[in-house]
Amino acid sequence: MNRYKADLHIHTVLSPCANIEMSPVNIVKRALMKGLNIIGITDHNSTLQCATVKELAAPHGIMVLCGAEVTSKEEIHCLAFFEDDESLAEFQKYLMLHQLKQPNTNNSFGYQVVVDKDNNITAEIDNYLGMAMDVGYLQIQEIVHQLNGLFIPAHIDRVRFSLMSQLGFVPNDINADALEIFNRTSISRFMKENGYLTHYTFIRNSDAHHLDDIGQYYSWFIMNELSFSEIRMALKYKNGRLVTID
Ligand SMILES: [Zn+2]
Ligand SMILES: [Zn+2]
């Protein structure tokens, strides 16, 4: 069994709130510097920057989990990850269909650009990606699972845009593959206060919006090799695989 360092919550230049320095090439360079083996690309409501990061990371042996950070109707942020390009493309269609429309006129909410491996802008997204979907978190969970993806509510104890900020608790009808704890929360204190969540697997990530954030917070995946199915097993604590956070 091997130990892999993972930061599964990283925004790129495509997210309006992320710094313009968050280009695929810079993200991969920083991930290498920080000794990360797995990175998750999770732009707000879009998956369009993942492929380039994946292409740049592959020669360095870094695995890229492609997905998005989706804002549900209840304004709950949820991470979603997919194994193959087809599922990712299907989910991208779903996001574009269900996102509420608000133009990002004159980049008033920030830049939303897709760039290639040489930092050339290849697309600019007009609709503000910070808007919510017209579907709830349970519907998002359902489509993610239909596409064989992983559904992980983000920073669940953060004071904004989280399960606990919006609902006050983690509902027991949720079927999440893991829960992400807010990056700076003490897990032992949190579990003392929230004993009803002990059966969940928790992950911790940076939620990076700046290069310096990448790898500042992370999780360890103990598993056989770098693959989506091993990650799925680790999240379920199956066959000796597991996830640990500090
Ligand atoms: Zn978030
Ligand atoms: Zn985020």
Short mmCIF file of C-alpha atoms and ligand atoms in Angstrom, two decimals:
data_model
loop_
_atom_site.label_atom_id
_atom_site.label_comp_id
_atom_site.label_asym_id
_atom_site.label_seq_id
_atom_site.Cartn_x
_atom_site.Cartn_y
_atom_site.Cartn_z
CA MET A 1 0.00 0.00 0.00
CA ASN A 2 1.25 3.54 -0.79
CA ARG A 3 0.62 6.94 0.71
CA TYR A 4 -0.52 9.72 -1.64
CA LYS A 5 -0.80 13.41 -0.79
CA ALA A 6 -3.98 14.93 -2.19
CA ASP A 7 -5.38 18.44 -2.45
CA LEU A 8 -8.74 17.99 -4.13
CA HIS A 9 -10.11 21.52 -4.08
CA ILE A 10 -8.27 23.92 -6.39
CA HIS A 11 -9.73 26.77 -8.44
CA THR A 12 -8.22 27.99 -11.72
CA VAL A 13 -8.36 31.22 -13.73
CA LEU A 14 -11.81 30.08 -14.82
CA SER A 15 -13.29 30.81 -11.38
CA PRO A 16 -14.16 34.51 -11.09
CA CYS A 17 -12.85 34.64 -7.51
CA ALA A 18 -9.51 32.95 -8.27
CA ASN A 19 -6.33 34.85 -8.96
CA ILE A 20 -5.31 35.24 -12.61
CA GLU A 21 -2.02 33.48 -11.77
CA MET A 22 -3.99 30.18 -11.34
CA SER A 23 -3.21 28.92 -14.84
CA PRO A 24 -2.87 25.18 -15.53
CA VAL A 25 0.90 25.42 -15.97
CA ASN A 26 1.37 27.33 -12.71
CA ILE A 27 -0.93 24.99 -10.78
CA VAL A 28 1.01 21.91 -11.93
CA LYS A 29 4.36 23.56 -11.10
CA ARG A 30 3.15 24.41 -7.60
CA ALA A 31 1.65 20.93 -7.07
CA LEU A 32 5.06 19.45 -7.92
CA MET A 33 6.80 21.83 -5.52
CA LYS A 34 4.41 20.86 -2.74
CA GLY A 35 4.83 17.13 -3.33
CA LEU A 36 1.20 16.54 -4.22
CA ASN A 37 0.35 13.24 -5.92
CA ILE A 38 -3.32 14.01 -6.59
CA ILE A 39 -4.99 17.35 -7.31
CA GLY A 40 -8.67 18.11 -7.82
CA ILE A 41 -9.70 20.85 -10.22
CA THR A 42 -12.92 22.35 -8.92
CA ASP A 43 -13.94 25.58 -10.61
CA HIS A 44 -17.28 27.09 -9.71
CA ASN A 45 -19.98 25.50 -11.86
CA SER A 46 -17.65 24.58 -14.71
CA THR A 47 -15.33 21.74 -15.69
CA LEU A 48 -13.82 23.41 -18.75
CA GLN A 49 -10.30 23.97 -17.41
CA CYS A 50 -9.70 20.41 -16.19
CA ALA A 51 -8.44 18.77 -19.39
CA THR A 52 -5.46 21.10 -19.81
CA VAL A 53 -4.37 20.64 -16.19
CA LYS A 54 -4.64 16.87 -16.64
CA GLU A 55 -2.56 16.96 -19.81
CA LEU A 56 0.18 19.05 -18.16
CA ALA A 57 0.23 16.98 -14.96
CA ALA A 58 0.39 13.53 -16.60
CA PRO A 59 4.13 13.57 -17.54
CA HIS A 60 4.94 14.36 -13.89
CA GLY A 61 2.92 11.45 -12.54
CA ILE A 62 0.39 13.72 -10.85
CA MET A 63 -3.16 12.45 -11.00
CA VAL A 64 -5.83 15.08 -11.70
CA LEU A 65 -9.36 14.52 -10.49
CA CYS A 66 -11.58 16.43 -12.89
CA GLY A 67 -14.77 17.99 -11.64
CA ALA A 68 -16.34 21.17 -10.34
CA GLU A 69 -17.56 22.93 -7.23
CA VAL A 70 -21.27 23.24 -7.84
CA THR A 71 -23.53 25.78 -6.10
CA SER A 72 -26.89 24.19 -5.39
CA LYS A 73 -30.24 26.01 -5.27
CA GLU A 74 -29.80 26.20 -1.47
CA GLU A 75 -26.39 27.87 -2.04
CA ILE A 76 -24.53 24.83 -0.77
CA HIS A 77 -21.15 24.20 -2.42
CA CYS A 78 -20.60 20.58 -3.47
CA LEU A 79 -17.55 18.98 -5.06
CA ALA A 80 -18.18 16.54 -7.90
CA PHE A 81 -15.55 14.37 -9.62
CA PHE A 82 -15.74 12.10 -12.65
CA GLU A 83 -13.61 9.25 -13.91
CA ASP A 84 -13.79 9.71 -17.68
CA ASP A 85 -14.09 12.48 -20.25
CA GLU A 86 -17.58 11.39 -21.35
CA SER A 87 -19.07 11.69 -17.85
CA LEU A 88 -17.32 15.01 -17.36
CA ALA A 89 -18.76 16.31 -20.65
CA GLU A 90 -22.24 15.09 -19.68
CA PHE A 91 -21.97 16.88 -16.36
CA GLN A 92 -20.75 20.06 -18.08
CA LYS A 93 -23.92 20.01 -20.19
CA TYR A 94 -25.99 19.60 -17.02
CA LEU A 95 -24.24 22.57 -15.40
CA MET A 96 -24.85 24.83 -18.40
CA LEU A 97 -28.50 23.79 -18.54
CA HIS A 98 -29.20 24.40 -14.86
CA GLN A 99 -27.16 27.43 -13.92
CA LEU A 100 -29.11 30.62 -13.30
CA LYS A 101 -28.21 33.37 -15.76
CA GLN A 102 -26.43 36.54 -14.73
CA PRO A 103 -24.07 38.19 -17.25
CA ASN A 104 -20.54 38.91 -16.06
CA THR A 105 -20.57 42.29 -17.82
CA ASN A 106 -17.12 43.95 -18.05
CA ASN A 107 -15.75 41.15 -15.85
CA SER A 108 -17.44 42.82 -12.89
CA PHE A 109 -17.37 39.55 -10.93
CA GLY A 110 -13.79 38.76 -12.03
CA TYR A 111 -12.20 37.09 -15.04
CA GLN A 112 -13.65 33.76 -16.20
CA VAL A 113 -11.27 32.50 -18.83
CA VAL A 114 -10.15 29.13 -20.13
CA VAL A 115 -6.46 29.08 -21.07
CA ASP A 116 -4.32 26.53 -22.89
CA LYS A 117 -0.99 25.08 -21.75
CA ASP A 118 0.84 28.18 -23.01
CA ASN A 119 -1.50 30.55 -21.17
CA ASN A 120 -3.33 31.69 -24.31
CA ILE A 121 -6.99 32.46 -23.64
CA THR A 122 -9.13 30.01 -25.61
CA ALA A 123 -12.55 30.91 -24.21
CA GLU A 124 -14.24 33.47 -22.01
CA ILE A 125 -17.42 32.56 -20.12
CA ASP A 126 -20.10 35.27 -20.22
CA ASN A 127 -22.46 33.89 -17.58
CA TYR A 128 -21.33 34.59 -13.99
CA LEU A 129 -20.16 31.23 -12.62
CA GLY A 130 -20.84 32.21 -9.03
CA MET A 131 -24.62 31.90 -9.54
CA ALA A 132 -26.55 29.00 -8.06
CA MET A 133 -28.11 26.15 -10.00
CA ASP A 134 -31.89 25.83 -10.28
CA VAL A 135 -31.60 22.36 -8.69
CA GLY A 136 -31.07 21.29 -5.09
CA TYR A 137 -28.08 19.47 -3.62
CA LEU A 138 -29.91 16.13 -3.60
CA GLN A 139 -30.66 16.42 -7.32
CA ILE A 140 -27.01 17.26 -7.97
CA GLN A 141 -25.97 14.26 -5.89
CA GLU A 142 -28.29 12.08 -7.97
CA ILE A 143 -26.90 13.14 -11.35
CA VAL A 144 -23.30 12.84 -10.08
CA HIS A 145 -23.99 9.27 -8.96
CA GLN A 146 -25.80 8.43 -12.21
CA LEU A 147 -22.57 9.41 -13.96
CA ASN A 148 -20.57 7.21 -11.54
CA GLY A 149 -18.96 10.26 -10.01
CA LEU A 150 -18.00 11.20 -6.47
CA PHE A 151 -20.20 13.66 -4.56
CA ILE A 152 -18.53 15.49 -1.68
CA PRO A 153 -20.20 18.48 0.03
CA ALA A 154 -17.54 21.19 0.34
CA HIS A 155 -16.25 22.87 3.54
CA ILE A 156 -19.36 21.63 5.37
CA ASP A 157 -18.75 23.71 8.52
CA ARG A 158 -17.83 26.98 6.82
CA VAL A 159 -19.94 30.00 7.77
CA ARG A 160 -21.11 30.52 4.17
CA PHE A 161 -22.13 28.30 1.26
CA SER A 162 -22.03 25.07 3.25
CA LEU A 163 -24.42 22.34 4.36
CA MET A 164 -24.21 23.52 7.96
CA SER A 165 -24.53 27.25 7.20
CA GLN A 166 -27.55 26.70 4.96
CA LEU A 167 -29.33 23.83 6.75
CA GLY A 168 -27.83 23.93 10.23
CA PHE A 169 -26.73 20.28 10.12
CA VAL A 170 -25.82 17.43 7.79
CA PRO A 171 -29.14 15.81 6.83
CA ASN A 172 -29.35 12.03 7.17
CA ASP A 173 -30.88 11.57 3.72
CA ILE A 174 -27.62 12.55 2.07
CA ASN A 175 -25.56 9.83 0.39
CA ALA A 176 -22.23 11.62 0.07
CA ASP A 177 -19.02 9.78 -0.81
CA ALA A 178 -17.17 11.91 1.76
CA LEU A 179 -17.49 15.25 3.52
CA GLU A 180 -14.94 18.03 3.21
CA ILE A 181 -14.11 19.75 6.48
CA PHE A 182 -13.26 23.47 6.33
CA ASN A 183 -9.50 23.76 5.82
CA ARG A 184 -8.67 25.33 9.21
CA THR A 185 -11.08 23.34 11.42
CA SER A 186 -9.70 21.02 14.11
CA ILE A 187 -11.21 17.64 13.19
CA SER A 188 -11.03 16.31 16.76
CA ARG A 189 -12.95 19.30 18.14
CA PHE A 190 -15.44 19.12 15.28
CA MET A 191 -16.10 15.41 15.86
CA LYS A 192 -16.59 16.01 19.58
CA GLU A 193 -19.34 18.48 18.73
CA ASN A 194 -20.81 16.46 15.85
CA GLY A 195 -20.74 12.84 16.96
CA TYR A 196 -23.57 11.96 14.57
CA LEU A 197 -21.09 12.24 11.68
CA THR A 198 -18.55 9.64 12.83
CA HIS A 199 -19.51 7.17 10.07
CA TYR A 200 -18.43 9.61 7.34
CA THR A 201 -15.05 9.81 5.67
CA PHE A 202 -13.66 13.32 5.97
CA ILE A 203 -11.22 14.98 3.61
CA ARG A 204 -9.41 18.28 3.98
CA ASN A 205 -8.27 20.46 1.08
CA SER A 206 -6.87 23.93 0.51
CA ASP A 207 -9.77 25.43 -1.52
CA ALA A 208 -6.97 27.26 -3.31
CA HIS A 209 -7.71 30.54 -5.04
CA HIS A 210 -4.05 31.67 -5.07
CA LEU A 211 -0.89 29.73 -5.93
CA ASP A 212 0.36 30.01 -2.37
CA ASP A 213 -2.76 28.19 -1.12
CA ILE A 214 -2.10 24.99 -3.11
CA GLY A 215 -1.10 22.11 -0.84
CA GLN A 216 -1.36 24.20 2.33
CA TYR A 217 -4.09 21.78 3.42
CA TYR A 218 -4.37 18.22 2.15
CA SER A 219 -5.44 14.64 2.85
CA TRP A 220 -3.45 11.39 2.72
CA PHE A 221 -4.86 8.55 0.61
CA ILE A 222 -3.53 5.11 1.55
CA MET A 223 -4.08 2.84 -1.44
CA ASN A 224 -2.40 0.62 -4.01
CA GLU A 225 -2.03 2.95 -6.97
CA LEU A 226 -3.22 6.24 -8.43
CA SER A 227 -6.61 5.50 -9.94
CA PHE A 228 -10.19 6.63 -9.61
CA SER A 229 -11.34 3.22 -8.41
CA GLU A 230 -8.64 3.15 -5.70
CA ILE A 231 -9.75 6.62 -4.57
CA ARG A 232 -13.34 5.40 -4.40
CA MET A 233 -12.22 2.42 -2.30
CA ALA A 234 -10.12 4.63 0.00
CA LEU A 235 -13.12 6.90 0.64
CA LYS A 236 -15.10 3.77 1.62
CA TYR A 237 -12.24 2.30 3.73
CA LYS A 238 -12.43 -0.84 1.58
CA ASN A 239 -9.80 -3.60 1.48
CA GLY A 240 -7.31 -1.76 3.65
CA ARG A 241 -7.51 1.52 1.73
CA LEU A 242 -8.19 4.64 3.75
CA VAL A 243 -7.97 8.41 4.02
CA THR A 244 -6.39 10.35 6.86
CA ILE A 245 -6.34 14.04 7.71
CA ASP A 246 -4.49 15.89 10.45
ZN ZN B 1 -16.84 26.81 -1.79
ZN ZN B 2 -13.87 26.39 -3.60
#
